[in-house]
């Protein structure tokens, strides 16, 4: 579980640097559905940043499902 906690912290930090708030439940959803490699997870956050800016939406599980095609 510690690995997932560290990955979640990294995702939240990456999102914060980009000006997004990543709720814990959304971060855990990304960790459970997404790739395991941190680089790939960071690319998912980048994709979500672009999608949330263009759609003017906050990060929610339904939005992440839609934006990432999960």
PDB file of N, CA, C, O and CB in Angstrom:
ATOM      1  N   UNK A   1       0.830  -1.202   0.000  1.00  0.00           N
ATOM      2  CA  UNK A   1       0.000   0.000   0.000  1.00  0.00           C
ATOM      3  C   UNK A   1       0.867   1.256   0.000  1.00  0.00           C
ATOM      4  O   UNK A   1       0.452   2.298  -0.508  1.00  0.00           O
ATOM      5  CB  UNK A   1      -0.940   0.003   1.215  1.00  0.00           C
ATOM      6  N   UNK A   2       2.069   1.162   0.568  1.00  0.00           N
ATOM      7  CA  UNK A   2       2.917   2.336   0.622  1.00  0.00           C
ATOM      8  C   UNK A   2       3.244   2.847  -0.776  1.00  0.00           C
ATOM      9  O   UNK A   2       3.297   4.057  -0.993  1.00  0.00           O
ATOM     10  CB  UNK A   2       4.194   2.026   1.380  1.00  0.00           C
ATOM     11  N   UNK A   3       3.463   1.940  -1.728  1.00  0.00           N
ATOM     12  CA  UNK A   3       3.732   2.366  -3.089  1.00  0.00           C
ATOM     13  C   UNK A   3       2.584   3.195  -3.645  1.00  0.00           C
ATOM     14  O   UNK A   3       2.804   4.234  -4.268  1.00  0.00           O
ATOM     15  CB  UNK A   3       3.987   1.162  -3.978  1.00  0.00           C
ATOM     16  N   UNK A   4       1.360   2.733  -3.420  1.00  0.00           N
ATOM     17  CA  UNK A   4       0.203   3.480  -3.906  1.00  0.00           C
ATOM     18  C   UNK A   4       0.084   4.826  -3.203  1.00  0.00           C
ATOM     19  O   UNK A   4      -0.294   5.816  -3.830  1.00  0.00           O
ATOM     20  CB  UNK A   4      -1.078   2.669  -3.707  1.00  0.00           C
ATOM     21  N   UNK A   5       0.398   4.878  -1.921  1.00  0.00           N
ATOM     22  CA  UNK A   5       0.362   6.154  -1.204  1.00  0.00           C
ATOM     23  C   UNK A   5       1.387   7.124  -1.783  1.00  0.00           C
ATOM     24  O   UNK A   5       1.109   8.313  -1.940  1.00  0.00           O
ATOM     25  CB  UNK A   5       0.623   5.939   0.297  1.00  0.00           C
ATOM     26  N   UNK A   6       2.574   6.607  -2.097  1.00  0.00           N
ATOM     27  CA  UNK A   6       3.609   7.452  -2.697  1.00  0.00           C
ATOM     28  C   UNK A   6       3.198   7.898  -4.093  1.00  0.00           C
ATOM     29  O   UNK A   6       3.404   9.054  -4.462  1.00  0.00           O
ATOM     30  CB  UNK A   6       4.951   6.705  -2.754  1.00  0.00           C
ATOM     31  N   UNK A   7       2.626   6.999  -4.861  1.00  0.00           N
ATOM     32  CA  UNK A   7       2.156   7.363  -6.211  1.00  0.00           C
ATOM     33  C   UNK A   7       1.047   8.407  -6.136  1.00  0.00           C
ATOM     34  O   UNK A   7       1.018   9.350  -6.926  1.00  0.00           O
ATOM     35  CB  UNK A   7       1.652   6.112  -6.967  1.00  0.00           C
ATOM     36  N   UNK A   8       0.132   8.231  -5.180  1.00  0.00           N
ATOM     37  CA  UNK A   8      -0.952   9.199  -5.009  1.00  0.00           C
ATOM     38  C   UNK A   8      -0.385  10.566  -4.650  1.00  0.00           C
ATOM     39  O   UNK A   8      -0.824  11.582  -5.190  1.00  0.00           O
ATOM     40  CB  UNK A   8      -1.940   8.726  -3.924  1.00  0.00           C
ATOM     41  N   UNK A   9       0.584  10.599  -3.745  1.00  0.00           N
ATOM     42  CA  UNK A   9       1.210  11.868  -3.366  1.00  0.00           C
ATOM     43  C   UNK A   9       1.889  12.512  -4.575  1.00  0.00           C
ATOM     44  O   UNK A   9       1.814  13.727  -4.758  1.00  0.00           O
ATOM     45  CB  UNK A   9       2.234  11.650  -2.229  1.00  0.00           C
ATOM     46  N   UNK A  10       2.549  11.702  -5.396  1.00  0.00           N
ATOM     47  CA  UNK A  10       3.209  12.229  -6.591  1.00  0.00           C
ATOM     48  C   UNK A  10       2.192  12.781  -7.587  1.00  0.00           C
ATOM     49  O   UNK A  10       2.405  13.840  -8.177  1.00  0.00           O
ATOM     50  CB  UNK A  10       4.055  11.139  -7.257  1.00  0.00           C
ATOM     51  N   UNK A  11       1.088  12.060  -7.769  1.00  0.00           N
ATOM     52  CA  UNK A  11       0.043  12.542  -8.680  1.00  0.00           C
ATOM     53  C   UNK A  11      -0.563  13.848  -8.183  1.00  0.00           C
ATOM     54  O   UNK A  11      -0.785  14.773  -8.963  1.00  0.00           O
ATOM     55  CB  UNK A  11      -1.057  11.486  -8.841  1.00  0.00           C
ATOM     56  N   UNK A  12      -0.826  13.918  -6.889  1.00  0.00           N
ATOM     57  CA  UNK A  12      -1.405  15.134  -6.316  1.00  0.00           C
ATOM     58  C   UNK A  12      -0.441  16.309  -6.465  1.00  0.00           C
ATOM     59  O   UNK A  12      -0.862  17.428  -6.758  1.00  0.00           O
ATOM     60  CB  UNK A  12      -1.756  14.918  -4.830  1.00  0.00           C
ATOM     61  N   UNK A  13       0.852  16.053  -6.263  1.00  0.00           N
ATOM     62  CA  UNK A  13       1.849  17.106  -6.432  1.00  0.00           C
ATOM     63  C   UNK A  13       1.906  17.562  -7.886  1.00  0.00           C
ATOM     64  O   UNK A  13       1.934  18.761  -8.163  1.00  0.00           O
ATOM     65  CB  UNK A  13       3.231  16.619  -5.973  1.00  0.00           C
ATOM     66  N   UNK A  14       1.924  16.611  -8.809  1.00  0.00           N
ATOM     67  CA  UNK A  14       1.973  16.940 -10.241  1.00  0.00           C
ATOM     68  C   UNK A  14       0.744  17.767 -10.640  1.00  0.00           C
ATOM     69  O   UNK A  14       0.857  18.741 -11.384  1.00  0.00           O
ATOM     70  CB  UNK A  14       2.053  15.642 -11.098  1.00  0.00           C
ATOM     71  N   UNK A  15      -0.419  17.370 -10.141  1.00  0.00           N
ATOM     72  CA  UNK A  15      -1.648  18.114 -10.436  1.00  0.00           C
ATOM     73  C   UNK A  15      -1.582  19.512  -9.825  1.00  0.00           C
ATOM     74  O   UNK A  15      -1.976  20.489 -10.462  1.00  0.00           O
ATOM     75  CB  UNK A  15      -2.887  17.353  -9.903  1.00  0.00           C
ATOM     76  N   UNK A  16      -1.093  19.607  -8.612  1.00  0.00           N
ATOM     77  CA  UNK A  16      -1.002  20.901  -7.925  1.00  0.00           C
ATOM     78  C   UNK A  16      -0.086  21.861  -8.674  1.00  0.00           C
ATOM     79  O   UNK A  16      -0.398  23.043  -8.813  1.00  0.00           O
ATOM     80  CB  UNK A  16      -0.495  20.711  -6.490  1.00  0.00           C
ATOM     81  N   UNK A  17       1.036  21.353  -9.153  1.00  0.00           N
ATOM     82  CA  UNK A  17       1.970  22.181  -9.927  1.00  0.00           C
ATOM     83  C   UNK A  17       1.281  22.728 -11.178  1.00  0.00           C
ATOM     84  O   UNK A  17       1.583  23.832 -11.630  1.00  0.00           O
ATOM     85  CB  UNK A  17       3.229  21.364 -10.320  1.00  0.00           C
ATOM     86  N   UNK A  18       0.366  21.955 -11.723  1.00  0.00           N
ATOM     87  CA  UNK A  18      -0.372  22.376 -12.919  1.00  0.00           C
ATOM     88  C   UNK A  18      -1.613  23.205 -12.571  1.00  0.00           C
ATOM     89  O   UNK A  18      -2.365  23.602 -13.461  1.00  0.00           O
ATOM     90  CB  UNK A  18      -0.784  21.153 -13.736  1.00  0.00           C
ATOM     91  N   UNK A  19      -1.824  23.464 -11.278  1.00  0.00           N
ATOM     92  CA  UNK A  19      -2.949  24.295 -10.854  1.00  0.00           C
ATOM     93  C   UNK A  19      -4.264  23.553 -10.694  1.00  0.00           C
ATOM     94  O   UNK A  19      -5.331  24.166 -10.669  1.00  0.00           O
ATOM     95  CB  UNK A  19      -3.138  25.388 -11.822  1.00  0.00           C
ATOM     96  N   UNK A  20      -4.185  22.226 -10.585  1.00  0.00           N
ATOM     97  CA  UNK A  20      -5.401  21.422 -10.426  1.00  0.00           C
ATOM     98  C   UNK A  20      -5.453  20.849  -9.019  1.00  0.00           C
ATOM     99  O   UNK A  20      -4.421  20.627  -8.385  1.00  0.00           O
ATOM    100  CB  UNK A  20      -5.458  20.284 -11.479  1.00  0.00           C
ATOM    101  N   UNK A  21      -6.665  20.614  -8.543  1.00  0.00           N
ATOM    102  CA  UNK A  21      -6.856  19.887  -7.297  1.00  0.00           C
ATOM    103  C   UNK A  21      -7.260  18.466  -7.661  1.00  0.00           C
ATOM    104  O   UNK A  21      -8.233  18.247  -8.382  1.00  0.00           O
ATOM    105  CB  UNK A  21      -7.932  20.576  -6.380  1.00  0.00           C
ATOM    106  N   UNK A  22      -6.502  17.510  -7.153  1.00  0.00           N
ATOM    107  CA  UNK A  22      -6.789  16.103  -7.407  1.00  0.00           C
ATOM    108  C   UNK A  22      -7.306  15.487  -6.118  1.00  0.00           C
ATOM    109  O   UNK A  22      -6.523  15.172  -5.222  1.00  0.00           O
ATOM    110  CB  UNK A  22      -5.524  15.345  -7.926  1.00  0.00           C
ATOM    111  N   UNK A  23      -8.628  15.311  -6.016  1.00  0.00           N
ATOM    112  CA  UNK A  23      -9.184  14.686  -4.805  1.00  0.00           C
ATOM    113  C   UNK A  23      -8.641  13.264  -4.629  1.00  0.00           C
ATOM    114  O   UNK A  23      -8.320  12.587  -5.606  1.00  0.00           O
ATOM    115  CB  UNK A  23     -10.733  14.660  -4.871  1.00  0.00           C
ATOM    116  N   UNK A  24      -8.544  12.826  -3.379  1.00  0.00           N
ATOM    117  CA  UNK A  24      -8.010  11.490  -3.091  1.00  0.00           C
ATOM    118  C   UNK A  24      -8.762  10.388  -3.820  1.00  0.00           C
ATOM    119  O   UNK A  24      -8.147   9.457  -4.339  1.00  0.00           O
ATOM    120  CB  UNK A  24      -8.052  11.227  -1.605  1.00  0.00           C
ATOM    121  N   UNK A  25     -10.096  10.483  -3.865  1.00  0.00           N
ATOM    122  CA  UNK A  25     -10.868   9.414  -4.514  1.00  0.00           C
ATOM    123  C   UNK A  25     -10.575   9.347  -6.009  1.00  0.00           C
ATOM    124  O   UNK A  25     -10.526   8.260  -6.586  1.00  0.00           O
ATOM    125  CB  UNK A  25     -12.372   9.626  -4.287  1.00  0.00           C
ATOM    126  N   UNK A  26     -10.383  10.491  -6.628  1.00  0.00           N
ATOM    127  CA  UNK A  26     -10.060  10.519  -8.062  1.00  0.00           C
ATOM    128  C   UNK A  26      -8.648   9.984  -8.280  1.00  0.00           C
ATOM    129  O   UNK A  26      -8.407   9.228  -9.221  1.00  0.00           O
ATOM    130  CB  UNK A  26     -10.191  11.963  -8.636  1.00  0.00           C
ATOM    131  N   UNK A  27      -7.722  10.374  -7.418  1.00  0.00           N
ATOM    132  CA  UNK A  27      -6.354   9.868  -7.523  1.00  0.00           C
ATOM    133  C   UNK A  27      -6.295   8.359  -7.371  1.00  0.00           C
ATOM    134  O   UNK A  27      -5.570   7.683  -8.101  1.00  0.00           O
ATOM    135  CB  UNK A  27      -5.473  10.520  -6.479  1.00  0.00           C
ATOM    136  N   UNK A  28      -7.061   7.829  -6.418  1.00  0.00           N
ATOM    137  CA  UNK A  28      -7.085   6.373  -6.230  1.00  0.00           C
ATOM    138  C   UNK A  28      -7.717   5.674  -7.439  1.00  0.00           C
ATOM    139  O   UNK A  28      -7.285   4.590  -7.830  1.00  0.00           O
ATOM    140  CB  UNK A  28      -7.861   6.008  -4.942  1.00  0.00           C
ATOM    141  N   UNK A  29      -8.729   6.295  -8.023  1.00  0.00           N
ATOM    142  CA  UNK A  29      -9.344   5.733  -9.221  1.00  0.00           C
ATOM    143  C   UNK A  29      -8.300   5.642 -10.343  1.00  0.00           C
ATOM    144  O   UNK A  29      -8.192   4.622 -11.024  1.00  0.00           O
ATOM    145  CB  UNK A  29     -10.561   6.594  -9.670  1.00  0.00           C
ATOM    146  N   UNK A  30      -7.542   6.715 -10.520  1.00  0.00           N
ATOM    147  CA  UNK A  30      -6.500   6.726 -11.553  1.00  0.00           C
ATOM    148  C   UNK A  30      -5.471   5.627 -11.276  1.00  0.00           C
ATOM    149  O   UNK A  30      -5.051   4.922 -12.193  1.00  0.00           O
ATOM    150  CB  UNK A  30      -5.804   8.114 -11.616  1.00  0.00           C
ATOM    151  N   UNK A  31      -5.070   5.484 -10.019  1.00  0.00           N
ATOM    152  CA  UNK A  31      -4.085   4.458  -9.669  1.00  0.00           C
ATOM    153  C   UNK A  31      -4.604   3.046  -9.934  1.00  0.00           C
ATOM    154  O   UNK A  31      -3.842   2.181 -10.365  1.00  0.00           O
ATOM    155  CB  UNK A  31      -3.691   4.592  -8.206  1.00  0.00           C
ATOM    156  N   UNK A  32      -5.877   2.807  -9.684  1.00  0.00           N
ATOM    157  CA  UNK A  32      -6.433   1.464  -9.860  1.00  0.00           C
ATOM    158  C   UNK A  32      -6.744   1.149 -11.317  1.00  0.00           C
ATOM    159  O   UNK A  32      -6.683  -0.011 -11.724  1.00  0.00           O
ATOM    160  CB  UNK A  32      -7.689   1.312  -9.031  1.00  0.00           C
ATOM    161  N   UNK A  33      -7.070   2.151 -12.095  1.00  0.00           N
ATOM    162  CA  UNK A  33      -7.449   1.921 -13.499  1.00  0.00           C
ATOM    163  C   UNK A  33      -6.320   2.186 -14.479  1.00  0.00           C
ATOM    164  O   UNK A  33      -6.310   1.640 -15.582  1.00  0.00           O
ATOM    165  CB  UNK A  33      -8.623   2.788 -13.860  1.00  0.00           C
ATOM    166  N   UNK A  34      -5.381   3.011 -14.084  1.00  0.00           N
ATOM    167  CA  UNK A  34      -4.343   3.453 -15.008  1.00  0.00           C
ATOM    168  C   UNK A  34      -3.111   2.579 -15.009  1.00  0.00           C
ATOM    169  O   UNK A  34      -3.073   1.536 -14.357  1.00  0.00           O
ATOM    170  CB  UNK A  34      -3.949   4.840 -14.687  1.00  0.00           C
ATOM    171  N   UNK A  35      -2.107   3.011 -15.744  1.00  0.00           N
ATOM    172  CA  UNK A  35      -0.843   2.276 -15.804  1.00  0.00           C
ATOM    173  C   UNK A  35      -0.127   2.339 -14.455  1.00  0.00           C
ATOM    174  O   UNK A  35      -0.398   3.235 -13.655  1.00  0.00           O
ATOM    175  CB  UNK A  35       0.063   2.844 -16.921  1.00  0.00           C
ATOM    176  N   UNK A  36       0.763   1.419 -14.201  1.00  0.00           N
ATOM    177  CA  UNK A  36       1.474   1.357 -12.919  1.00  0.00           C
ATOM    178  C   UNK A  36       2.729   2.231 -12.912  1.00  0.00           C
ATOM    179  O   UNK A  36       3.187   2.637 -11.844  1.00  0.00           O
ATOM    180  CB  UNK A  36       1.853  -0.085 -12.601  1.00  0.00           C
ATOM    181  N   UNK A  37       3.287   2.526 -14.076  1.00  0.00           N
ATOM    182  CA  UNK A  37       4.518   3.314 -14.128  1.00  0.00           C
ATOM    183  C   UNK A  37       4.220   4.779 -13.851  1.00  0.00           C
ATOM    184  O   UNK A  37       3.253   5.335 -14.371  1.00  0.00           O
ATOM    185  CB  UNK A  37       5.207   3.159 -15.495  1.00  0.00           C
ATOM    186  N   UNK A  38       5.057   5.399 -13.030  1.00  0.00           N
ATOM    187  CA  UNK A  38       4.835   6.780 -12.634  1.00  0.00           C
ATOM    188  C   UNK A  38       4.861   7.731 -13.826  1.00  0.00           C
ATOM    189  O   UNK A  38       4.084   8.684 -13.877  1.00  0.00           O
ATOM    190  CB  UNK A  38       5.874   7.199 -11.622  1.00  0.00           C
ATOM    191  N   UNK A  39       5.748   7.476 -14.781  1.00  0.00           N
ATOM    192  CA  UNK A  39       5.814   8.329 -15.970  1.00  0.00           C
ATOM    193  C   UNK A  39       4.499   8.329 -16.746  1.00  0.00           C
ATOM    194  O   UNK A  39       4.034   9.373 -17.204  1.00  0.00           O
ATOM    195  CB  UNK A  39       6.947   7.873 -16.880  1.00  0.00           C
ATOM    196  N   UNK A  40       3.912   7.149 -16.884  1.00  0.00           N
ATOM    197  CA  UNK A  40       2.629   7.034 -17.581  1.00  0.00           C
ATOM    198  C   UNK A  40       1.513   7.709 -16.787  1.00  0.00           C
ATOM    199  O   UNK A  40       0.626   8.338 -17.364  1.00  0.00           O
ATOM    200  CB  UNK A  40       2.283   5.557 -17.826  1.00  0.00           C
ATOM    201  N   UNK A  41       1.562   7.577 -15.469  1.00  0.00           N
ATOM    202  CA  UNK A  41       0.559   8.238 -14.629  1.00  0.00           C
ATOM    203  C   UNK A  41       0.675   9.762 -14.761  1.00  0.00           C
ATOM    204  O   UNK A  41      -0.334  10.465 -14.808  1.00  0.00           O
ATOM    205  CB  UNK A  41       0.724   7.809 -13.145  1.00  0.00           C
ATOM    206  N   UNK A  42       1.897  10.256 -14.819  1.00  0.00           N
ATOM    207  CA  UNK A  42       2.096  11.705 -14.975  1.00  0.00           C
ATOM    208  C   UNK A  42       1.580  12.180 -16.330  1.00  0.00           C
ATOM    209  O   UNK A  42       1.034  13.279 -16.432  1.00  0.00           O
ATOM    210  CB  UNK A  42       3.590  12.067 -14.822  1.00  0.00           C
ATOM    211  N   UNK A  43       1.746  11.374 -17.356  1.00  0.00           N
ATOM    212  CA  UNK A  43       1.195  11.727 -18.670  1.00  0.00           C
ATOM    213  C   UNK A  43      -0.329  11.764 -18.622  1.00  0.00           C
ATOM    214  O   UNK A  43      -0.954  12.581 -19.298  1.00  0.00           O
ATOM    215  CB  UNK A  43       1.667  10.725 -19.744  1.00  0.00           C
ATOM    216  N   UNK A  44      -0.923  10.886 -17.830  1.00  0.00           N
ATOM    217  CA  UNK A  44      -2.382  10.909 -17.668  1.00  0.00           C
ATOM    218  C   UNK A  44      -2.809  12.221 -17.003  1.00  0.00           C
ATOM    219  O   UNK A  44      -3.821  12.811 -17.381  1.00  0.00           O
ATOM    220  CB  UNK A  44      -2.863   9.687 -16.826  1.00  0.00           C
ATOM    221  N   UNK A  45      -2.036  12.673 -16.013  1.00  0.00           N
ATOM    222  CA  UNK A  45      -2.348  13.948 -15.359  1.00  0.00           C
ATOM    223  C   UNK A  45      -2.222  15.099 -16.360  1.00  0.00           C
ATOM    224  O   UNK A  45      -3.026  16.031 -16.339  1.00  0.00           O
ATOM    225  CB  UNK A  45      -1.411  14.184 -14.141  1.00  0.00           C
ATOM    226  N   UNK A  46      -1.231  15.038 -17.221  1.00  0.00           N
ATOM    227  CA  UNK A  46      -1.066  16.065 -18.263  1.00  0.00           C
ATOM    228  C   UNK A  46      -2.271  16.079 -19.201  1.00  0.00           C
ATOM    229  O   UNK A  46      -2.782  17.142 -19.551  1.00  0.00           O
ATOM    230  CB  UNK A  46       0.233  15.818 -19.069  1.00  0.00           C
ATOM    231  N   UNK A  47      -2.716  14.900 -19.602  1.00  0.00           N
ATOM    232  CA  UNK A  47      -3.900  14.789 -20.453  1.00  0.00           C
ATOM    233  C   UNK A  47      -5.126  15.360 -19.747  1.00  0.00           C
ATOM    234  O   UNK A  47      -5.928  16.070 -20.353  1.00  0.00           O
ATOM    235  CB  UNK A  47      -4.146  13.323 -20.846  1.00  0.00           C
ATOM    236  N   UNK A  48      -5.262  15.043 -18.465  1.00  0.00           N
ATOM    237  CA  UNK A  48      -6.402  15.548 -17.695  1.00  0.00           C
ATOM    238  C   UNK A  48      -6.341  17.064 -17.547  1.00  0.00           C
ATOM    239  O   UNK A  48      -7.375  17.732 -17.553  1.00  0.00           O
ATOM    240  CB  UNK A  48      -6.445  14.889 -16.314  1.00  0.00           C
ATOM    241  N   UNK A  49      -5.146  17.603 -17.416  1.00  0.00           N
ATOM    242  CA  UNK A  49      -4.987  19.051 -17.306  1.00  0.00           C
ATOM    243  C   UNK A  49      -5.526  19.732 -18.565  1.00  0.00           C
ATOM    244  O   UNK A  49      -6.314  20.674 -18.487  1.00  0.00           O
ATOM    245  CB  UNK A  49      -3.500  19.423 -17.080  1.00  0.00           C
ATOM    246  N   UNK A  50      -5.095  19.248 -19.706  1.00  0.00           N
ATOM    247  CA  UNK A  50      -5.561  19.829 -20.977  1.00  0.00           C
ATOM    248  C   UNK A  50      -7.067  19.668 -21.132  1.00  0.00           C
ATOM    249  O   UNK A  50      -7.756  20.602 -21.543  1.00  0.00           O
ATOM    250  CB  UNK A  50      -4.839  19.173 -22.168  1.00  0.00           C
ATOM    251  N   UNK A  51      -7.578  18.483 -20.804  1.00  0.00           N
ATOM    252  CA  UNK A  51      -9.010  18.223 -20.954  1.00  0.00           C
ATOM    253  C   UNK A  51      -9.832  19.075 -19.991  1.00  0.00           C
ATOM    254  O   UNK A  51     -10.882  19.598 -20.365  1.00  0.00           O
ATOM    255  CB  UNK A  51      -9.308  16.738 -20.725  1.00  0.00           C
ATOM    256  N   UNK A  52      -9.364  19.214 -18.763  1.00  0.00           N
ATOM    257  CA  UNK A  52     -10.134  19.997 -17.789  1.00  0.00           C
ATOM    258  C   UNK A  52     -10.116  21.477 -18.134  1.00  0.00           C
ATOM    259  O   UNK A  52     -11.100  22.178 -17.896  1.00  0.00           O
ATOM    260  CB  UNK A  52      -9.585  19.785 -16.377  1.00  0.00           C
ATOM    261  N   UNK A  53      -9.011  21.962 -18.690  1.00  0.00           N
ATOM    262  CA  UNK A  53      -8.956  23.364 -19.112  1.00  0.00           C
ATOM    263  C   UNK A  53      -9.903  23.627 -20.275  1.00  0.00           C
ATOM    264  O   UNK A  53     -10.620  24.627 -20.286  1.00  0.00           O
ATOM    265  CB  UNK A  53      -7.527  23.749 -19.505  1.00  0.00           C
ATOM    266  N   UNK A  54      -9.903  22.735 -21.242  1.00  0.00           N
ATOM    267  CA  UNK A  54     -10.764  22.964 -22.406  1.00  0.00           C
ATOM    268  C   UNK A  54     -12.236  22.786 -22.058  1.00  0.00           C
ATOM    269  O   UNK A  54     -13.091  23.481 -22.607  1.00  0.00           O
ATOM    270  CB  UNK A  54     -10.383  22.017 -23.541  1.00  0.00           C
ATOM    271  N   UNK A  55     -12.540  21.854 -21.144  1.00  0.00           N
ATOM    272  CA  UNK A  55     -13.934  21.624 -20.773  1.00  0.00           C
ATOM    273  C   UNK A  55     -14.364  22.496 -19.588  1.00  0.00           C
ATOM    274  O   UNK A  55     -15.546  22.566 -19.251  1.00  0.00           O
ATOM    275  CB  UNK A  55     -14.146  20.152 -20.437  1.00  0.00           C
ATOM    276  N   UNK A  56     -13.377  23.165 -18.959  1.00  0.00           N
ATOM    277  CA  UNK A  56     -13.641  23.991 -17.776  1.00  0.00           C
ATOM    278  C   UNK A  56     -14.349  23.178 -16.694  1.00  0.00           C
ATOM    279  O   UNK A  56     -15.364  23.593 -16.134  1.00  0.00           O
ATOM    280  CB  UNK A  56     -14.488  25.221 -18.156  1.00  0.00           C
ATOM    281  N   UNK A  57     -13.770  21.995 -16.421  1.00  0.00           N
ATOM    282  CA  UNK A  57     -14.351  21.097 -15.416  1.00  0.00           C
ATOM    283  C   UNK A  57     -13.317  20.700 -14.392  1.00  0.00           C
ATOM    284  O   UNK A  57     -12.121  20.647 -14.678  1.00  0.00           O
ATOM    285  CB  UNK A  57     -14.936  19.851 -16.074  1.00  0.00           C
ATOM    286  N   UNK A  58     -13.795  20.421 -13.191  1.00  0.00           N
ATOM    287  CA  UNK A  58     -12.936  19.907 -12.135  1.00  0.00           C
ATOM    288  C   UNK A  58     -12.711  18.417 -12.359  1.00  0.00           C
ATOM    289  O   UNK A  58     -13.425  17.769 -13.125  1.00  0.00           O
ATOM    290  CB  UNK A  58     -13.554  20.170 -10.736  1.00  0.00           C
ATOM    291  N   UNK A  59     -11.703  17.891 -11.675  1.00  0.00           N
ATOM    292  CA  UNK A  59     -11.408  16.468 -11.795  1.00  0.00           C
ATOM    293  C   UNK A  59     -12.356  15.661 -10.917  1.00  0.00           C
ATOM    294  O   UNK A  59     -12.314  15.740  -9.689  1.00  0.00           O
ATOM    295  CB  UNK A  59      -9.944  16.181 -11.414  1.00  0.00           C
ATOM    296  N   UNK A  60     -13.196  14.896 -11.566  1.00  0.00           N
ATOM    297  CA  UNK A  60     -14.108  13.977 -10.908  1.00  0.00           C
ATOM    298  C   UNK A  60     -13.925  12.614 -11.566  1.00  0.00           C
ATOM    299  O   UNK A  60     -13.360  12.518 -12.655  1.00  0.00           O
ATOM    300  CB  UNK A  60     -15.600  14.470 -11.000  1.00  0.00           C
ATOM    301  N   UNK A  61     -14.393  11.576 -10.916  1.00  0.00           N
ATOM    302  CA  UNK A  61     -14.263  10.238 -11.516  1.00  0.00           C
ATOM    303  C   UNK A  61     -14.984  10.160 -12.858  1.00  0.00           C
ATOM    304  O   UNK A  61     -14.399   9.642 -13.809  1.00  0.00           O
ATOM    305  CB  UNK A  61     -14.818   9.167 -10.563  1.00  0.00           C
ATOM    306  N   UNK A  62     -16.228  10.646 -12.993  1.00  0.00           N
ATOM    307  CA  UNK A  62     -16.871  10.586 -14.312  1.00  0.00           C
ATOM    308  C   UNK A  62     -16.089  11.371 -15.381  1.00  0.00           C
ATOM    309  O   UNK A  62     -16.004  10.937 -16.530  1.00  0.00           O
ATOM    310  CB  UNK A  62     -18.299  11.130 -14.217  1.00  0.00           C
ATOM    311  N   UNK A  63     -15.523  12.518 -15.004  1.00  0.00           N
ATOM    312  CA  UNK A  63     -14.750  13.300 -15.975  1.00  0.00           C
ATOM    313  C   UNK A  63     -13.483  12.552 -16.375  1.00  0.00           C
ATOM    314  O   UNK A  63     -13.128  12.524 -17.553  1.00  0.00           O
ATOM    315  CB  UNK A  63     -14.390  14.686 -15.397  1.00  0.00           C
ATOM    316  N   UNK A  64     -12.800  11.948 -15.408  1.00  0.00           N
ATOM    317  CA  UNK A  64     -11.581  11.183 -15.709  1.00  0.00           C
ATOM    318  C   UNK A  64     -11.901  10.004 -16.625  1.00  0.00           C
ATOM    319  O   UNK A  64     -11.166   9.737 -17.575  1.00  0.00           O
ATOM    320  CB  UNK A  64     -10.916  10.679 -14.405  1.00  0.00           C
ATOM    321  N   UNK A  65     -12.999   9.299 -16.342  1.00  0.00           N
ATOM    322  CA  UNK A  65     -13.422   8.184 -17.207  1.00  0.00           C
ATOM    323  C   UNK A  65     -13.600   8.671 -18.643  1.00  0.00           C
ATOM    324  O   UNK A  65     -13.134   8.037 -19.590  1.00  0.00           O
ATOM    325  CB  UNK A  65     -14.744   7.552 -16.686  1.00  0.00           C
ATOM    326  N   UNK A  66     -14.273   9.793 -18.786  1.00  0.00           N
ATOM    327  CA  UNK A  66     -14.540  10.340 -20.110  1.00  0.00           C
ATOM    328  C   UNK A  66     -13.266  10.834 -20.791  1.00  0.00           C
ATOM    329  O   UNK A  66     -13.025  10.523 -21.957  1.00  0.00           O
ATOM    330  CB  UNK A  66     -15.545  11.471 -20.011  1.00  0.00           C
ATOM    331  N   UNK A  67     -12.463  11.592 -20.079  1.00  0.00           N
ATOM    332  CA  UNK A  67     -11.273  12.210 -20.672  1.00  0.00           C
ATOM    333  C   UNK A  67     -10.211  11.183 -21.043  1.00  0.00           C
ATOM    334  O   UNK A  67      -9.509  11.350 -22.040  1.00  0.00           O
ATOM    335  CB  UNK A  67     -10.683  13.225 -19.712  1.00  0.00           C
ATOM    336  N   UNK A  68     -10.089  10.128 -20.255  1.00  0.00           N
ATOM    337  CA  UNK A  68      -9.059   9.125 -20.515  1.00  0.00           C
ATOM    338  C   UNK A  68      -9.602   7.895 -21.239  1.00  0.00           C
ATOM    339  O   UNK A  68      -8.847   6.979 -21.567  1.00  0.00           O
ATOM    340  CB  UNK A  68      -8.417   8.705 -19.215  1.00  0.00           C
ATOM    341  N   UNK A  69     -10.899   7.876 -21.483  1.00  0.00           N
ATOM    342  CA  UNK A  69     -11.486   6.752 -22.210  1.00  0.00           C
ATOM    343  C   UNK A  69     -11.521   5.460 -21.426  1.00  0.00           C
ATOM    344  O   UNK A  69     -11.457   4.378 -22.009  1.00  0.00           O
ATOM    345  CB  UNK A  69     -10.739   6.530 -23.466  1.00  0.00           C
ATOM    346  N   UNK A  70     -11.622   5.557 -20.109  1.00  0.00           N
ATOM    347  CA  UNK A  70     -11.665   4.371 -19.258  1.00  0.00           C
ATOM    348  C   UNK A  70     -13.080   4.012 -18.977  1.00  0.00           C
ATOM    349  O   UNK A  70     -13.341   3.036 -18.273  1.00  0.00           O
ATOM    350  CB  UNK A  70     -10.909   4.586 -17.959  1.00  0.00           C
TER     351      UNK A  70
END
